[in-house]
Short mmCIF file of C-alpha atoms in Angstrom, two decimals:
data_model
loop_
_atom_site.label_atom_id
_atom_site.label_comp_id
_atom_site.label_asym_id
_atom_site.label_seq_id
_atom_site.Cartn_x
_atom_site.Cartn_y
_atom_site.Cartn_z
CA UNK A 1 13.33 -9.62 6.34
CA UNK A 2 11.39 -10.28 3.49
CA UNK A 3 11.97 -6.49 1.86
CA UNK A 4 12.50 -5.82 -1.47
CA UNK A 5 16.24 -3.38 -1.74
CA UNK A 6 17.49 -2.13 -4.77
CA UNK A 7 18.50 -5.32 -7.02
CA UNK A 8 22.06 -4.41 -6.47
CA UNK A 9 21.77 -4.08 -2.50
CA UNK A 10 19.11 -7.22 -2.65
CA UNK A 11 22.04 -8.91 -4.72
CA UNK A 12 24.99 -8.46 -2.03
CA UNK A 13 23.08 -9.45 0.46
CA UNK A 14 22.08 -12.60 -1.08
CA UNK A 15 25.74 -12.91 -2.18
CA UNK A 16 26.93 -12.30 1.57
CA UNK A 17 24.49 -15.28 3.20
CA UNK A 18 25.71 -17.21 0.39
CA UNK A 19 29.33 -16.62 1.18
CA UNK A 20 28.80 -17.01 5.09
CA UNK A 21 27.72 -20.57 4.77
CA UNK A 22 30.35 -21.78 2.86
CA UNK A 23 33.49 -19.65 4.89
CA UNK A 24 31.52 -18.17 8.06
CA UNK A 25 32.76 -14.60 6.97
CA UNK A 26 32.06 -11.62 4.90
CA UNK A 27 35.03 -10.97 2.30
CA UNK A 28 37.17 -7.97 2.40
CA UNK A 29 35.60 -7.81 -1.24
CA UNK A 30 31.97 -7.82 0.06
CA UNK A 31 32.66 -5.37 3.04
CA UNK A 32 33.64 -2.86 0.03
CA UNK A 33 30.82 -3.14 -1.48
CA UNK A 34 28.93 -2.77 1.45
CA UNK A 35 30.53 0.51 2.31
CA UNK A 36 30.28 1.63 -1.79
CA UNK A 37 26.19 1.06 -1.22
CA UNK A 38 25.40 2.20 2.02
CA UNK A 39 27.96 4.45 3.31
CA UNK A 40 29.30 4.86 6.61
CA UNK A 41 25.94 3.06 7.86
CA UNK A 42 27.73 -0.23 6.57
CA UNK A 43 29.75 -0.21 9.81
CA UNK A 44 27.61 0.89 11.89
CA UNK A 45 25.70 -1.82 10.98
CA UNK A 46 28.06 -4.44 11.19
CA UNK A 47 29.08 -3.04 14.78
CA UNK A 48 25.31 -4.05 15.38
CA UNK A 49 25.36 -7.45 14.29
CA UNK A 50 28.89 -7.93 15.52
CA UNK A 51 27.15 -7.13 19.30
CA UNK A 52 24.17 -9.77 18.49
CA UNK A 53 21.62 -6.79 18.88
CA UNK A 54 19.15 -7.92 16.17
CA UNK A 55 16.56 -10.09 17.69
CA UNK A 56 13.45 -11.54 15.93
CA UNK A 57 10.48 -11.49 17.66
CA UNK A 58 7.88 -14.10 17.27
CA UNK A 59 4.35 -14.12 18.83
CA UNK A 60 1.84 -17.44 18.91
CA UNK A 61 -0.24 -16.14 16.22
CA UNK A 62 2.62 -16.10 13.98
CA UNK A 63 3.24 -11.95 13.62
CA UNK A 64 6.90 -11.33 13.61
CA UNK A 65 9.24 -8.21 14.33
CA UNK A 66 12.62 -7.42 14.77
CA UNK A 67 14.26 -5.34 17.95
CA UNK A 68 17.52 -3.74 17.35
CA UNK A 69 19.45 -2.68 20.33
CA UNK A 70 21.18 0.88 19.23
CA UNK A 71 24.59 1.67 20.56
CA UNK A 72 23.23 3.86 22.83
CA UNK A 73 21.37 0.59 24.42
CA UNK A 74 17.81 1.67 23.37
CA UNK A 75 15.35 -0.82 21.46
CA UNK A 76 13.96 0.18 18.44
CA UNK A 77 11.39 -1.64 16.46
CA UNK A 78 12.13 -2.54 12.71
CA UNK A 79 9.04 -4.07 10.97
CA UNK A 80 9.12 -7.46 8.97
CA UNK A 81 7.48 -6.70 5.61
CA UNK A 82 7.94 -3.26 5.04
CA UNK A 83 11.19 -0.83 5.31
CA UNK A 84 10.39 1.25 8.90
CA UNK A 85 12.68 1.74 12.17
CA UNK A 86 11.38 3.69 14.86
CA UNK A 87 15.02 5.20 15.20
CA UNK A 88 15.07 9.14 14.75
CA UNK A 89 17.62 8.65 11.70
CA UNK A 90 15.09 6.86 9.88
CA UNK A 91 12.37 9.42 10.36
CA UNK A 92 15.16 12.35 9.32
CA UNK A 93 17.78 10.56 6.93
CA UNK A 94 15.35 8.00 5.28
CA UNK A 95 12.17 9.89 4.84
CA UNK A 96 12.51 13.45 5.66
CA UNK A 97 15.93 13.91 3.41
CA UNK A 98 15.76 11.10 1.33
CA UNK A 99 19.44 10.67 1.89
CA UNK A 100 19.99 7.06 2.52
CA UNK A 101 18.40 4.25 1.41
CA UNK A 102 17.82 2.59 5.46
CA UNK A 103 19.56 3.26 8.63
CA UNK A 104 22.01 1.26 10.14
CA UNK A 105 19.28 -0.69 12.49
CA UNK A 106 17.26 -2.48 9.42
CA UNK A 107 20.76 -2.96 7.35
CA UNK A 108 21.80 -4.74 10.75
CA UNK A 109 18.50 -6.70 10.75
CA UNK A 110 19.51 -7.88 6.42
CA UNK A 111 23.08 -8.06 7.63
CA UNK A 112 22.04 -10.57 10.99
CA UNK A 113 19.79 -12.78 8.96
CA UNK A 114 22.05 -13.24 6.29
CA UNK A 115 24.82 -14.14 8.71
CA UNK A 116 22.50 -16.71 11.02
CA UNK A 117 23.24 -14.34 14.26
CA UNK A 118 19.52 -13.10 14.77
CA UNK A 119 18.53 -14.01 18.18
CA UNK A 120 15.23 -15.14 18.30
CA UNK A 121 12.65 -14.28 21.09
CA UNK A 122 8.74 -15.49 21.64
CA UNK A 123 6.30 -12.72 23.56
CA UNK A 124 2.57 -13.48 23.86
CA UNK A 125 0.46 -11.99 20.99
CA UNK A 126 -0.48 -9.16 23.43
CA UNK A 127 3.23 -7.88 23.81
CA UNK A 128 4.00 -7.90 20.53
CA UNK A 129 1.39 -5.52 20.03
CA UNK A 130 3.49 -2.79 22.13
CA UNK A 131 6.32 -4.01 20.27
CA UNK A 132 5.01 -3.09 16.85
CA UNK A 133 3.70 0.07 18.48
CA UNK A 134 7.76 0.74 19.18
CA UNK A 135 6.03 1.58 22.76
CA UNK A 136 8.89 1.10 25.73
CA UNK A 137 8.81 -2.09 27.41
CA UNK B 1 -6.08 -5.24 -2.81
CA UNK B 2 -5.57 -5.17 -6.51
CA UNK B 3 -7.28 -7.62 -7.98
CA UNK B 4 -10.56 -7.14 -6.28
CA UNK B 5 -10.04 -3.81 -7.18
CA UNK B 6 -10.25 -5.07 -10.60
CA UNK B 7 -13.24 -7.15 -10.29
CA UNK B 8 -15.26 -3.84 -9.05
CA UNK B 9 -14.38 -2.12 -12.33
CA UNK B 10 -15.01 -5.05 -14.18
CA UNK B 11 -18.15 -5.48 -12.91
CA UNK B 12 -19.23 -1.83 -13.06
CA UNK B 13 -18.46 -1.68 -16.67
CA UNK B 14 -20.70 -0.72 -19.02
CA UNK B 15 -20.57 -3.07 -22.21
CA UNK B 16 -23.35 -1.80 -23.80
CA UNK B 17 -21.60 2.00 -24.31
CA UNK B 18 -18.61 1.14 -26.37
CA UNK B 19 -18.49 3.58 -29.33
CA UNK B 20 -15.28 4.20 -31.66
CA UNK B 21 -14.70 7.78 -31.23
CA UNK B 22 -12.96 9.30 -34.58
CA UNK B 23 -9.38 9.43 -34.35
CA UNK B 24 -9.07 6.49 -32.42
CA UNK B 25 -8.66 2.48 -33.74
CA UNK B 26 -12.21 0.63 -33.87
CA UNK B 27 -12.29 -1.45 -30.85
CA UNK B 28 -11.37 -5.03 -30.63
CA UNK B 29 -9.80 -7.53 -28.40
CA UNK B 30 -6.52 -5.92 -28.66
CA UNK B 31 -7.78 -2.64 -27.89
CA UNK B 32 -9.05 -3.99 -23.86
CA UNK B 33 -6.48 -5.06 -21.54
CA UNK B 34 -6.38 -8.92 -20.38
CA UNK B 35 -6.69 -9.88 -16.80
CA UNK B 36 -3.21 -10.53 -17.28
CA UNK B 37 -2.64 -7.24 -18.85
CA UNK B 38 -4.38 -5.42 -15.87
CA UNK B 39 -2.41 -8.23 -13.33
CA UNK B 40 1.16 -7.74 -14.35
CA UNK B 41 0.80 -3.83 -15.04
CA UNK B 42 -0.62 -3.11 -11.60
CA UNK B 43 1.95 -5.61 -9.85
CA UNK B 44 5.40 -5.21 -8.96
CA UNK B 45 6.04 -1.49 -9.42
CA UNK B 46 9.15 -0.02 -7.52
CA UNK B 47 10.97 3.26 -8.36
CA UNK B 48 13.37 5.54 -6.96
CA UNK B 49 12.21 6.74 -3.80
CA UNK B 50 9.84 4.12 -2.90
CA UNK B 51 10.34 3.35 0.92
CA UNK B 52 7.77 0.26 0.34
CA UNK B 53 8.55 -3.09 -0.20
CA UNK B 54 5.55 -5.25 1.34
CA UNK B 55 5.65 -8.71 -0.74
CA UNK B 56 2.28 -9.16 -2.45
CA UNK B 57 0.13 -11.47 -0.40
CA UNK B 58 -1.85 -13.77 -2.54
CA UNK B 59 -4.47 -11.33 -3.04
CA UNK B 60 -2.11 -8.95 -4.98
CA UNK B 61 -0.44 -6.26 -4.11
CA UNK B 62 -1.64 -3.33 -1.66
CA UNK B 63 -3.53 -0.48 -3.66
CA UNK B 64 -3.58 3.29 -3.08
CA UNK B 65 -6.98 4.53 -4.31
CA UNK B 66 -6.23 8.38 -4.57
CA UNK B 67 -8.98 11.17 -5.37
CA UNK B 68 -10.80 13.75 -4.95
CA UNK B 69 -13.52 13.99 -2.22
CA UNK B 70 -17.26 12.65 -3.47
CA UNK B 71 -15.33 10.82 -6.65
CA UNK B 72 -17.10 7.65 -5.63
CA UNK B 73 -13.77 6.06 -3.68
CA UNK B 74 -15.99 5.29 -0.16
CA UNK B 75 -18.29 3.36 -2.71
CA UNK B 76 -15.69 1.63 -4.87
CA UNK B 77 -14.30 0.01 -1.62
CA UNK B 78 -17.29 -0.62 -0.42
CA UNK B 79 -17.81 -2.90 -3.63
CA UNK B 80 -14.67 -4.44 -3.03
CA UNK B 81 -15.39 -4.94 0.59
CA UNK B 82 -18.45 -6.49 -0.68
CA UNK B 83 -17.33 -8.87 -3.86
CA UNK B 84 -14.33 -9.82 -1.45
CA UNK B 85 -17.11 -11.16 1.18
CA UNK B 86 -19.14 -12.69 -1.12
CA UNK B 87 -15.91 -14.82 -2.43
CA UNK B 88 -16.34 -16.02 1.12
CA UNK B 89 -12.50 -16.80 1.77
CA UNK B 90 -12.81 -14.87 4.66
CA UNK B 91 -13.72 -11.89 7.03
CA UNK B 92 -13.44 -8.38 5.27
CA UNK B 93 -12.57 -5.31 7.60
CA UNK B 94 -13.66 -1.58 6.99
CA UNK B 95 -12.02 0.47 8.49
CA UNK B 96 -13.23 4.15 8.51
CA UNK B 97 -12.91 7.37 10.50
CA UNK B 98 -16.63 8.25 10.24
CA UNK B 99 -19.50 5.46 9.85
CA UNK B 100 -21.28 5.00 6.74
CA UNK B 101 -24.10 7.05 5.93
CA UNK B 102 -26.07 4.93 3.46
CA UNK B 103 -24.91 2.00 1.42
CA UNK B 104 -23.29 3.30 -1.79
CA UNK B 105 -25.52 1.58 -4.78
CA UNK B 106 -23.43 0.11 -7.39
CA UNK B 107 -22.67 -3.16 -8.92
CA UNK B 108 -24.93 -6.21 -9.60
CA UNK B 109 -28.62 -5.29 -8.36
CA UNK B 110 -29.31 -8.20 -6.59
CA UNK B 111 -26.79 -9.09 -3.45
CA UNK B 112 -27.93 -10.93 -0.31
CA UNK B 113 -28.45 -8.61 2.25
CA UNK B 114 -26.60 -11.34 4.63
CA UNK B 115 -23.35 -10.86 2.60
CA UNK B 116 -22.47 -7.59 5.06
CA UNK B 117 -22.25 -9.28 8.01
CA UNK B 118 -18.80 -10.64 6.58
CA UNK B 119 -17.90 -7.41 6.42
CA UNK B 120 -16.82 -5.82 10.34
CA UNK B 121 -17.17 -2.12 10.13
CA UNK B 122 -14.72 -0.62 12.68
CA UNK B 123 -14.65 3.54 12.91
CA UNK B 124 -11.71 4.57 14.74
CA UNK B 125 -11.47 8.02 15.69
CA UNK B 126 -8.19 8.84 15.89
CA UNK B 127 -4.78 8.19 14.38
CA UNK B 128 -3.81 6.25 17.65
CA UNK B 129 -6.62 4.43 17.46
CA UNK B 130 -6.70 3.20 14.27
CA UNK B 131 -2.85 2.28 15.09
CA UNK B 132 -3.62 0.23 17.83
CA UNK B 133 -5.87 -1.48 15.95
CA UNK B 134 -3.90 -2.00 13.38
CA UNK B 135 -1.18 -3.71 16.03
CA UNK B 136 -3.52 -6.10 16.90
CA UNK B 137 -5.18 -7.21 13.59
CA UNK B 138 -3.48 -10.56 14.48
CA UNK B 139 -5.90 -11.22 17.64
CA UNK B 140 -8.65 -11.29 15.54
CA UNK B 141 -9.63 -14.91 14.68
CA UNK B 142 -10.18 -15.88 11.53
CA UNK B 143 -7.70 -13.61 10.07
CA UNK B 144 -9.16 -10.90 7.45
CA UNK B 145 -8.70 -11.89 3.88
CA UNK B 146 -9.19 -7.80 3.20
CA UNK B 147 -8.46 -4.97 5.03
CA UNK B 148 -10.06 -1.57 4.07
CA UNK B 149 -9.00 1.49 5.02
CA UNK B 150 -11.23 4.49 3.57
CA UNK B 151 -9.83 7.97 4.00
CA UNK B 152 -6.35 7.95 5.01
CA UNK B 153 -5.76 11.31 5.34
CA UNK B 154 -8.40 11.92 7.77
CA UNK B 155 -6.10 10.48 10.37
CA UNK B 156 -3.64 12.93 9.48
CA UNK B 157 -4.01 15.90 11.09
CA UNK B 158 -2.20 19.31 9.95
CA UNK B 159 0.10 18.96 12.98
CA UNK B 160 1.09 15.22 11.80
CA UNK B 161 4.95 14.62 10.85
CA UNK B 162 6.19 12.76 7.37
CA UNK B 163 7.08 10.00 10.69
CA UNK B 164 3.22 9.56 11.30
CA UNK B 165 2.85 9.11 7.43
CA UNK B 166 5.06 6.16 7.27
CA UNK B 167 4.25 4.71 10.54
CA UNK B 168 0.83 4.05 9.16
CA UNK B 169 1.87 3.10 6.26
CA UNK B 170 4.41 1.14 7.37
CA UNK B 171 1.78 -0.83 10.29
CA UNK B 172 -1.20 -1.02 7.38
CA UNK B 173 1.63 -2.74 4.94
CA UNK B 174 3.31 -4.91 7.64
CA UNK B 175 -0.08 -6.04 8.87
CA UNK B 176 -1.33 -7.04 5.90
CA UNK B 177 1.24 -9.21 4.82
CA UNK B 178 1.75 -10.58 7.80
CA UNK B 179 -1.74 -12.09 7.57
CA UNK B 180 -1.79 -12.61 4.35
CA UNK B 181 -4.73 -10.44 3.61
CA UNK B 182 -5.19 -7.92 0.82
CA UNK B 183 -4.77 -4.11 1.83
CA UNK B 184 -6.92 -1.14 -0.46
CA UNK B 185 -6.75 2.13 1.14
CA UNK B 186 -8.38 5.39 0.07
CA UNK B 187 -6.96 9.01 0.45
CA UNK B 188 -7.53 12.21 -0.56
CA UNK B 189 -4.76 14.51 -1.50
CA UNK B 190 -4.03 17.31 -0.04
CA UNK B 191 -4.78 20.92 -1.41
CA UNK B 192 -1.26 21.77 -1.61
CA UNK B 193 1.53 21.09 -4.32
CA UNK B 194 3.82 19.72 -1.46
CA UNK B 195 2.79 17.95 1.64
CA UNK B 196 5.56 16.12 3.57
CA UNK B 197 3.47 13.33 5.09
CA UNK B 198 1.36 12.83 2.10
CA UNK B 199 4.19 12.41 0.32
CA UNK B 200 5.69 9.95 2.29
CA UNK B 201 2.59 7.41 2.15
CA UNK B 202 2.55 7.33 -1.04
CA UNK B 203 6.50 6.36 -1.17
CA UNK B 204 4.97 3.28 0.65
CA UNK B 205 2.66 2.59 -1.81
CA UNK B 206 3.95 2.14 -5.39
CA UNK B 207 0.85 0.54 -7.01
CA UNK B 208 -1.61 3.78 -6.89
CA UNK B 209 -5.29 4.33 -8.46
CA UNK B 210 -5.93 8.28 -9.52
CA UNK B 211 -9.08 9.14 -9.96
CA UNK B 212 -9.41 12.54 -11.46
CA UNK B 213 -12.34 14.72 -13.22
CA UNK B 214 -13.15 15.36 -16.44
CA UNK B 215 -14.43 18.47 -17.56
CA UNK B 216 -17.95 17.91 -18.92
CA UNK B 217 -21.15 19.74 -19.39
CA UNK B 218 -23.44 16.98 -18.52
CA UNK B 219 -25.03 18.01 -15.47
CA UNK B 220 -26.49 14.58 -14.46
CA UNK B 221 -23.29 12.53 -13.99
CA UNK B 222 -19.98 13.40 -12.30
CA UNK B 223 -16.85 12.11 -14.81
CA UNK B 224 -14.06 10.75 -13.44
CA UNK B 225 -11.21 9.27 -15.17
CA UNK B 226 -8.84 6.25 -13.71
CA UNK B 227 -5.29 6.18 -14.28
CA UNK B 228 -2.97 3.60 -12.62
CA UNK B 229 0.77 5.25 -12.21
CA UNK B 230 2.23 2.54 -14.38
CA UNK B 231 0.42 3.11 -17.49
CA UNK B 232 -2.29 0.52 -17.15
CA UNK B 233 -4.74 1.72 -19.91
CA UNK B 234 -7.08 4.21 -18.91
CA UNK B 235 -10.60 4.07 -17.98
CA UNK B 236 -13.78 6.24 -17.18
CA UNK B 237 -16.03 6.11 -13.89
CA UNK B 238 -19.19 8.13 -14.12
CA UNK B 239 -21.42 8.68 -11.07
CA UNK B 240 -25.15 9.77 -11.68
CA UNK B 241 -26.81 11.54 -9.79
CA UNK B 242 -28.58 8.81 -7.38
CA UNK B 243 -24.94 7.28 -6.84
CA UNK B 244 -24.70 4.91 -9.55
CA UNK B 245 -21.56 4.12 -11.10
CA UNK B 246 -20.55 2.76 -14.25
CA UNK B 247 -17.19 2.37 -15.71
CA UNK B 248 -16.39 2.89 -19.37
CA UNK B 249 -13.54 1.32 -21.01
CA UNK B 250 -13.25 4.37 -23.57
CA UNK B 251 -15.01 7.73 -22.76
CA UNK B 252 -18.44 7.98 -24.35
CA UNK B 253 -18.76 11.02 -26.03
CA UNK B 254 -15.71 12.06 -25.93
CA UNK B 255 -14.74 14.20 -29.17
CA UNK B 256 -11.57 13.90 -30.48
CA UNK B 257 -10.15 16.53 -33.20
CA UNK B 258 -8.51 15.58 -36.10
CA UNK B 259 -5.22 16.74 -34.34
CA UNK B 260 -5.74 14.11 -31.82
CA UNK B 261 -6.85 16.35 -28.61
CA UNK B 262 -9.49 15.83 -26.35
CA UNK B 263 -11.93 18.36 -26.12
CA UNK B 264 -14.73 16.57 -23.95
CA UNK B 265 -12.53 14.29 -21.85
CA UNK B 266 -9.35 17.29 -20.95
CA UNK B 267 -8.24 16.12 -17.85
CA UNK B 268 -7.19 18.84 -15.15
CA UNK B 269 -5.91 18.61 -11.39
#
């Protein structure tokens, strides 16, 4: 995701993919200060990419996504260029209370790409419409 | 899209007006910002808050255009929908909730006539309609190399959440730089001090244009002036009665008091 975090969240991340291709691990020190940043969505997060639930969506014409399979097993729609998930956390924690920065779905979708476990996924360009609509499929 | 943005003023300014109001420096090159002044203050911006981070395409950065209603914003895109076409890199797209009425007049006097049919006016009635549009911007063939969207708010209805706000946002910004086109969009504010889903599109857009009045007692010309959130230097917009605009890098007639204050040019919101 080509987003633009806080420099100190854009800086772990960067700092985690770094790490990952030289040990294929996060450090105990970089889980830290993934917890100090984000909070208990951290975990949540890593649960996320632990399960391989980030998939990027590609369509002919070149317009990408990503889906993010919750726990609860429902897809919800992050965007590519721009911090939204169609999650009901997002809409509350994110923009209604301004508590948290993202929700645990796009921090899975920074956390997957970093560590090379996005799984990738080509619909025609007419699906991906419905996709970026976050309408069920 | 910024830069165009900047083209339209530059093109609606008024050369010809620039007087050194007492109290203030006599103009010179130092006192008008560079194209790299304007470039560098109006890209980039991020704050606390800011939910938005859509990468600037390579037509600059997405714009809010934010004023009042008849403040000349439906004609000030339509210049950049029309200086964007006639730079022929590709199609424009205006998108609109309610069809233009007449062309706004502004800018150079002489423009081929052929130059709008680069431009494809699409008037969407309703917030899911202009979403599902949106969705599907990448169907169209060429892609745009501008996408217009003129009154925002109308698509927000009172019963709208902050959610509807930044899926909009979110789709306009995502679509954009997916295709690499430039994104200006238009709003009016709402009436109220606080307004939850106003609010939240403009957390997705850090680079804003305000466009507010001046108090004046000419009663030929509206005054407007133009402030950009991040301190670009100020700058005046006057529209005459018969819809013409000019843009004034200082405010003509403006009287300044020895003290410094502004008593023709007192901004208020």
């Amino acid at each position: 995701m080509n987003t633009v975090l806080p420099s100190v969240a854009e800086e772990l991340i960067r700092e985690i993919k770094r790490n990952f291709q030289e040990t294929s691990q996060i450090s105990d020190e970089h889980l830290l200060a993934l917890k100090f940043i984000f909070g208990p969505t951290a975990l949540q997060a890593l649960d996320l990419v632990d399960q391989r639930s980030v998939t990027r969506v590609t369509s002919p014409s070149g317009r990408t996504t990503f889906q993010v399979t919750g726990s609860s097993g429902k897809m919800y729609t992050c965007y590519s260029f721009c911090h939204y998930c169609s999650c009901p956390a997002f809409s509350f924690s994110v923009l209604r209370k301004n508590e948290s920065l993202l929700c645990k779905h796009i921090l899975a979708v920074y956390l997957s790409q970093a560590t090379g476990t996005c799984q990738e996924r080509t619909v025609s360009d007419q699906q991906i419409c419905d996709i970026l609509l976050a309408k069920e499929l | 899209m910024a830069q165009v943005f900047v083209r339209v003023l530059d093109e609606l300014l008024d050369t010809s007006h620039v007087r050194c109001d007492p109290g203030l420096p006599p103009p010179g090159p130092s006192h008008h910002p560079t194209p790299q002044d304007r470039e560098s203050s109006i890209t980039g911006l991020q704050g606390p808050g800011y939910v938005c981070s859509a990468l600037c395409g390579p037509q600059g950065p997405p714009l809010l255009l934010i004023g009042p209603h008849d403040c000349g914003k439906t004609a000030l895109l339509f210049m950049a929908a029309v200086v964007a076409a006639e730079e022929g890199a590709g199609p424009v797209i205006y998108l609109s909730r309610d069809p233009l009425q007449k062309l706004p007049g502004a800018g150079k006097l002489a423009r081929d006539p052929l130059i709008l049919k680069q431009i494809r006016f699409l008037y969407p009635k309703t917030l899911e309609e202009l979403l599902q549009l949106l969705s599907s911007l990448h169907l169209t063939s060429p892609s745009p190399y501008l996408l217009l969207l003129d009154g925002l708010e109308l698509f927000l209805s009172p019963g709208c959440s902050p959610t509807d706000g930044a899926f909009l946002s979110a789709l306009l910004l995502d679509s954009s730089t997916n295709l690499r086109c430039g994104l200006l969009v238009s709003a009016v504010p709402p009436s109220e001090v606080v307004d939850g889903v106003f609010m939240t599109v403009e957390r997705y857009f850090p680079n804003q244009c305000h466009l507010s009045p001046e108090v004046s007692t000419d009663v030929e010309q509206k005054k407007y002036s133009i402030a950009y959130l991040n301190n670009l230097p100020e700058r005046f917009l006057h529209i005459h009665q018969d819809g013409t605009l000019r843009i004034f890098d200082n405010q003509p007639n403006k009287i300044i008091e020895p003290n410094g204050q502004k008593i023709g040019g007192r901004r208020y919101h």
